[in-house]
PDB file of C-alpha atoms in Angstrom:
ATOM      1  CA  UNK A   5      -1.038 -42.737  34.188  1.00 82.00           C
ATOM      2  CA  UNK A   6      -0.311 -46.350  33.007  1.00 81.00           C
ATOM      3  CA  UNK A   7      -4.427 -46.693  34.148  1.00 84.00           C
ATOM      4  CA  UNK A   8      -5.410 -43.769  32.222  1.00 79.00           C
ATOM      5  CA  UNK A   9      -3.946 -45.427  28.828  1.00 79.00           C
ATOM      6  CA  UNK A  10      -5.323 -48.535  29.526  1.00 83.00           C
ATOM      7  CA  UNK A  11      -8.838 -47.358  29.481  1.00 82.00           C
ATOM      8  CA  UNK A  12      -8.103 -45.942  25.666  1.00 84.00           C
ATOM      9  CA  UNK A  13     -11.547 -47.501  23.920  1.00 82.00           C
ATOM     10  CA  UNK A  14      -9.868 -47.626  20.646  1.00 79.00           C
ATOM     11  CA  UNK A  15      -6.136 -47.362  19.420  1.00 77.00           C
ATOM     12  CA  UNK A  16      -3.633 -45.878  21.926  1.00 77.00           C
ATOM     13  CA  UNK A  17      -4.003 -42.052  21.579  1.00 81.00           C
ATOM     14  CA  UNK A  18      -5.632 -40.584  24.381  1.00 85.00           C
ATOM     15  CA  UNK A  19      -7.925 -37.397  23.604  1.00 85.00           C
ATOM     16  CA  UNK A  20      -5.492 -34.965  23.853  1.00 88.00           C
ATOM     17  CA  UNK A  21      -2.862 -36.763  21.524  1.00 86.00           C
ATOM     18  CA  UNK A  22      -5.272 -37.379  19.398  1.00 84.00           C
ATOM     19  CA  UNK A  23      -6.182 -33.571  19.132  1.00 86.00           C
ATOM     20  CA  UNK A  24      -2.878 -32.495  18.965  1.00 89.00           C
ATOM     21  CA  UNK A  25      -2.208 -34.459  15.657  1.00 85.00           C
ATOM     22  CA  UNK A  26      -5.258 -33.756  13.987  1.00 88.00           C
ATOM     23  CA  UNK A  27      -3.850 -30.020  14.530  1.00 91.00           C
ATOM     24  CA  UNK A  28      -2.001 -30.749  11.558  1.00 92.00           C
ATOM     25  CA  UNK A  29      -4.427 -29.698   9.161  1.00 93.00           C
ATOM     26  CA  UNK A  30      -5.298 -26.302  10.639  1.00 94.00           C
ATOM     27  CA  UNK A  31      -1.391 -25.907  11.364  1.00 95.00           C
ATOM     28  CA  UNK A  32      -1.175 -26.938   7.253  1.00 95.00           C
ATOM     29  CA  UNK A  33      -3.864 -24.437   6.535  1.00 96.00           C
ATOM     30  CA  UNK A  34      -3.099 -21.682   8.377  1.00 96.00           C
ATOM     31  CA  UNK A  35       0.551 -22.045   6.364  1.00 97.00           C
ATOM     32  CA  UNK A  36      -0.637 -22.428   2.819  1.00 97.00           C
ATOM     33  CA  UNK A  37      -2.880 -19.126   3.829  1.00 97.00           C
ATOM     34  CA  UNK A  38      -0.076 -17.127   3.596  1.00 97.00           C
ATOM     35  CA  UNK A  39       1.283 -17.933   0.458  1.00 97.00           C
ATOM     36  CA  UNK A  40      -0.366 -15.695  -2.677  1.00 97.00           C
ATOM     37  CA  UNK A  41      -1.705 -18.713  -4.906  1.00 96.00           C
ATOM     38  CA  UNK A  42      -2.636 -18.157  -8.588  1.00 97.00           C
ATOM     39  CA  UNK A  43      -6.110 -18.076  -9.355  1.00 95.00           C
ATOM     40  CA  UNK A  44      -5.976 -21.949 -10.328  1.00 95.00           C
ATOM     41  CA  UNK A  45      -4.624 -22.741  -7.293  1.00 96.00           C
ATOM     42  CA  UNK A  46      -6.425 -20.835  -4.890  1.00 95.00           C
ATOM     43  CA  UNK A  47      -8.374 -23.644  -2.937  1.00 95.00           C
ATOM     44  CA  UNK A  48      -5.247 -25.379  -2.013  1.00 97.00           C
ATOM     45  CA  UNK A  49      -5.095 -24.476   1.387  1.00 97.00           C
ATOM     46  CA  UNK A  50      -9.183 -24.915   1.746  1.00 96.00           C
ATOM     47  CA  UNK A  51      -8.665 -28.727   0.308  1.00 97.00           C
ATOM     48  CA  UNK A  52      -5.094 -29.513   2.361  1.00 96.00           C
ATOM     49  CA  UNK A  53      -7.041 -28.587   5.277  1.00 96.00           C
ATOM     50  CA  UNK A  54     -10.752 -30.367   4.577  1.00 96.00           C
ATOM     51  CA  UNK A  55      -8.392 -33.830   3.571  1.00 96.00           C
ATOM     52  CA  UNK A  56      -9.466 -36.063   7.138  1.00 96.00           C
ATOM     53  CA  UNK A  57     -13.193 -34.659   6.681  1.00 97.00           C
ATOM     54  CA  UNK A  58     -15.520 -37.741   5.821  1.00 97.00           C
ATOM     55  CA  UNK A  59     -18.839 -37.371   4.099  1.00 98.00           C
ATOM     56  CA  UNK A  60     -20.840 -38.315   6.464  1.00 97.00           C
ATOM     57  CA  UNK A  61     -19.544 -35.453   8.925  1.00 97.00           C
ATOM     58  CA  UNK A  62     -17.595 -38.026  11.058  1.00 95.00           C
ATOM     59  CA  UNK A  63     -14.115 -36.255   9.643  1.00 95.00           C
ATOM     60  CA  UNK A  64     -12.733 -33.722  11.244  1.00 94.00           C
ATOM     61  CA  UNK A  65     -11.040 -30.956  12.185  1.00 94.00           C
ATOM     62  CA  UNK A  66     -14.832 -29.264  11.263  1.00 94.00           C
ATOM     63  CA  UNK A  67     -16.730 -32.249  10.749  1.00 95.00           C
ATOM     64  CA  UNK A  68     -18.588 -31.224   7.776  1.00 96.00           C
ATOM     65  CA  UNK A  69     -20.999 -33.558   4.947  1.00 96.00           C
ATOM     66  CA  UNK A  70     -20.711 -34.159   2.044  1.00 97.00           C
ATOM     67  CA  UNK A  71     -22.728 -31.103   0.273  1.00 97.00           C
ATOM     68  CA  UNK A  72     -19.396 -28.851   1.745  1.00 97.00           C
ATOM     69  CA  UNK A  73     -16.448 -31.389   0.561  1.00 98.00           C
ATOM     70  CA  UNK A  74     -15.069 -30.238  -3.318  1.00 96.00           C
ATOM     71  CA  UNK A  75     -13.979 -32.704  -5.437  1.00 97.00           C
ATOM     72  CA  UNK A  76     -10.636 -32.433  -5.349  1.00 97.00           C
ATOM     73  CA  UNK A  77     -10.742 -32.570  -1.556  1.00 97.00           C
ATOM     74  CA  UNK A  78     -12.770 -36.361  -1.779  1.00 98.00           C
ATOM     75  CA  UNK A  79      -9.895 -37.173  -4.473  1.00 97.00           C
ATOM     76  CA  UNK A  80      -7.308 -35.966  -1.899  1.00 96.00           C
ATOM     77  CA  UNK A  81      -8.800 -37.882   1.022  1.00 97.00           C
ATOM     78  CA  UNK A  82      -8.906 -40.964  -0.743  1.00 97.00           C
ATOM     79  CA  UNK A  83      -5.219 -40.543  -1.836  1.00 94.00           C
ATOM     80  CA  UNK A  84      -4.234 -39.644   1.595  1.00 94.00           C
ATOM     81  CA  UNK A  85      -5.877 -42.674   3.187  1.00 96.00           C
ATOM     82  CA  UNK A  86      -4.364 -45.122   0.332  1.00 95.00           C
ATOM     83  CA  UNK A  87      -0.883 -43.525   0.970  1.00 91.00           C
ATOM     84  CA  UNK A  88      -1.184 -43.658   4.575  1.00 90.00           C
ATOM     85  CA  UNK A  89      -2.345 -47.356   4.664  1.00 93.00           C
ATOM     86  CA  UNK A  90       0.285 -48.428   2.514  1.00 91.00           C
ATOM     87  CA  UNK A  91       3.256 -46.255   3.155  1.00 86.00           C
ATOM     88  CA  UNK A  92       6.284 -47.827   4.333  1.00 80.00           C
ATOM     89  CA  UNK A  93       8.218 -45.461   6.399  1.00 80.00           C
ATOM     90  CA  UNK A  94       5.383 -45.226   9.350  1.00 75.00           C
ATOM     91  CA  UNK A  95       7.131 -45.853  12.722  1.00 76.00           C
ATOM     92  CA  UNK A  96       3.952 -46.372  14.353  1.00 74.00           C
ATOM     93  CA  UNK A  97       2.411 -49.159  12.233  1.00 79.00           C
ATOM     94  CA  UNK A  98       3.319 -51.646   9.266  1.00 87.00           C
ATOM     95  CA  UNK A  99       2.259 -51.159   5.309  1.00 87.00           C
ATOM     96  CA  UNK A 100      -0.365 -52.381   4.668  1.00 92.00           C
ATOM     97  CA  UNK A 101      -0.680 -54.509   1.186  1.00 92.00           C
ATOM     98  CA  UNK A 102      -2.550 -52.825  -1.288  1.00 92.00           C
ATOM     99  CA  UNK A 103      -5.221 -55.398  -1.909  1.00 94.00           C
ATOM    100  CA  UNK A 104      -6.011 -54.595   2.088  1.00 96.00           C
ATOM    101  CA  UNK A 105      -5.345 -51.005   1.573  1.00 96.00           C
ATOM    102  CA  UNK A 106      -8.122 -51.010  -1.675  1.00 97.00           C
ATOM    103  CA  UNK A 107     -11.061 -53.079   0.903  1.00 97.00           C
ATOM    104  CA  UNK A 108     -10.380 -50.471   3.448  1.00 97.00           C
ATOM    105  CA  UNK A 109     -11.196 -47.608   1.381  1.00 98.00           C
ATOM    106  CA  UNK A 110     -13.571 -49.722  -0.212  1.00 97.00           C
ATOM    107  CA  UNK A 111     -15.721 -50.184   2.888  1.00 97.00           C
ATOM    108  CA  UNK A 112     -15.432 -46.829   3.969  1.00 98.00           C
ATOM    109  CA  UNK A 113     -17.574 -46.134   0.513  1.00 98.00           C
ATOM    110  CA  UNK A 114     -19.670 -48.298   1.396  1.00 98.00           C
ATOM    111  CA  UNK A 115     -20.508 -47.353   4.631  1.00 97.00           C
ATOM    112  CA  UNK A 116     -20.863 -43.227   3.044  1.00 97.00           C
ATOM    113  CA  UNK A 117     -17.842 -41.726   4.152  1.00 98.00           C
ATOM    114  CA  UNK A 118     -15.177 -41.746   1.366  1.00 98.00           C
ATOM    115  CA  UNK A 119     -16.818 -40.672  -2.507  1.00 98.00           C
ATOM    116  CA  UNK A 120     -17.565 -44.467  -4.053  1.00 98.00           C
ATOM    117  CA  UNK A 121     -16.784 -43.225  -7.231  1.00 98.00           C
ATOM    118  CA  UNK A 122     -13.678 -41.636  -6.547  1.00 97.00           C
ATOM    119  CA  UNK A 123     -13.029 -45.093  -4.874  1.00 98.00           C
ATOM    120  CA  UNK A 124     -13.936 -47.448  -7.890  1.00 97.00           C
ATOM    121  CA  UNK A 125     -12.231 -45.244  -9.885  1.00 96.00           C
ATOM    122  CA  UNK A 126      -8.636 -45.360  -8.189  1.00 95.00           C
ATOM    123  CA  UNK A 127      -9.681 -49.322  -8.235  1.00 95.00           C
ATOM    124  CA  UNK A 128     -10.352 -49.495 -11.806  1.00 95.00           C
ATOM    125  CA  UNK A 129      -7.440 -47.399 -13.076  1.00 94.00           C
ATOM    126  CA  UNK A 130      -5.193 -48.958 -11.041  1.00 91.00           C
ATOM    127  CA  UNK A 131      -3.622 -45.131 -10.908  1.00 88.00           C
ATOM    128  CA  UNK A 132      -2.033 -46.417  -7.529  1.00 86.00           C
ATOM    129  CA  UNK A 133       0.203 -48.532  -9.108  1.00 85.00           C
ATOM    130  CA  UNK A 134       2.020 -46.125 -10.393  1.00 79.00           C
ATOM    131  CA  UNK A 135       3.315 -44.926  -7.026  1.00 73.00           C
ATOM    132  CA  UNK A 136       3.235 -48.587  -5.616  1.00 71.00           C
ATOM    133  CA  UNK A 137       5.903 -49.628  -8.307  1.00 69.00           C
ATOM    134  CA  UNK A 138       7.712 -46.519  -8.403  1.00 69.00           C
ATOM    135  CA  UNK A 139      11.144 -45.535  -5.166  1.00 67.00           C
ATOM    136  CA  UNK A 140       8.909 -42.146  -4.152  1.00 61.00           C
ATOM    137  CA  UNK A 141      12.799 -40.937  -2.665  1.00 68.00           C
ATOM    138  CA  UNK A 142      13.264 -40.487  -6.943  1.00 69.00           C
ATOM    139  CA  UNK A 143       9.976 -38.470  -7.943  1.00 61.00           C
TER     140      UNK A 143
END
């Protein structure tokens, strides 16, 4: 068993792990589907669940482009990555600092799989300060 982990190429989830908490967004989905949204707010379970897709089709859990993602999902996704990066309370890795946090998400633009202008525009509004500065236990 000890072998089997060893042999992990990258990180230290093995396949089935791995699947298992990538569920989460079908598991999300298939929750928010049952709750009778407004009109305005009828996509929420269709972006919740499309929020680890990447534009170049590398996300998952359906591994669609670019031409499929809304908006709102590509703003969600790059507010889930920033959060996750940075976020304090993970037991299975540090915070990153922001600055490290903003040339992550940075180079995934670049390299076509977060929305570059959704990307330079968290940058140059410095919107994530607002969460950085604020105890999130008091929103």
């Amino acid at each position: 068993e000890e072998l089997h982990f060893l042999n992990i190429p990258k990180g230290s989830l093995d396949v089935d792990e791995r699947l298992q908490i990538q569920s989460h967004v079908t598991h999300t989905y298939n929750f928010l589907m049952q709750i009778p949204w407004t009109a305005n707010l009828g996509r929420v379970a269709d972006i919740a669940h499309e929020h680890h897709e990447k534009l170049d089709g590398t996300g998952y859990p359906r591994g669609i482009e670019a031409d499929e993602i809304a908006l709102q999902t590509r703003t969600m996704t790059v507010s889930d990555i920033f959060d996750a990066l940075t976020a304090s309370d993970r037991p299975y890795k540090s915070a990153l600092s922001e600055n490290r946090a903003l040339e992550i998400l940075d180079m995934e633009a670049e390299a076509g799989m977060l929305d570059s202008d959704i990307v330079g525009l968290l940058i140059a509004s410095e919107a994530y300060c607002t969460i950085l500065d604020r105890d999130w236990t008091e929103l």
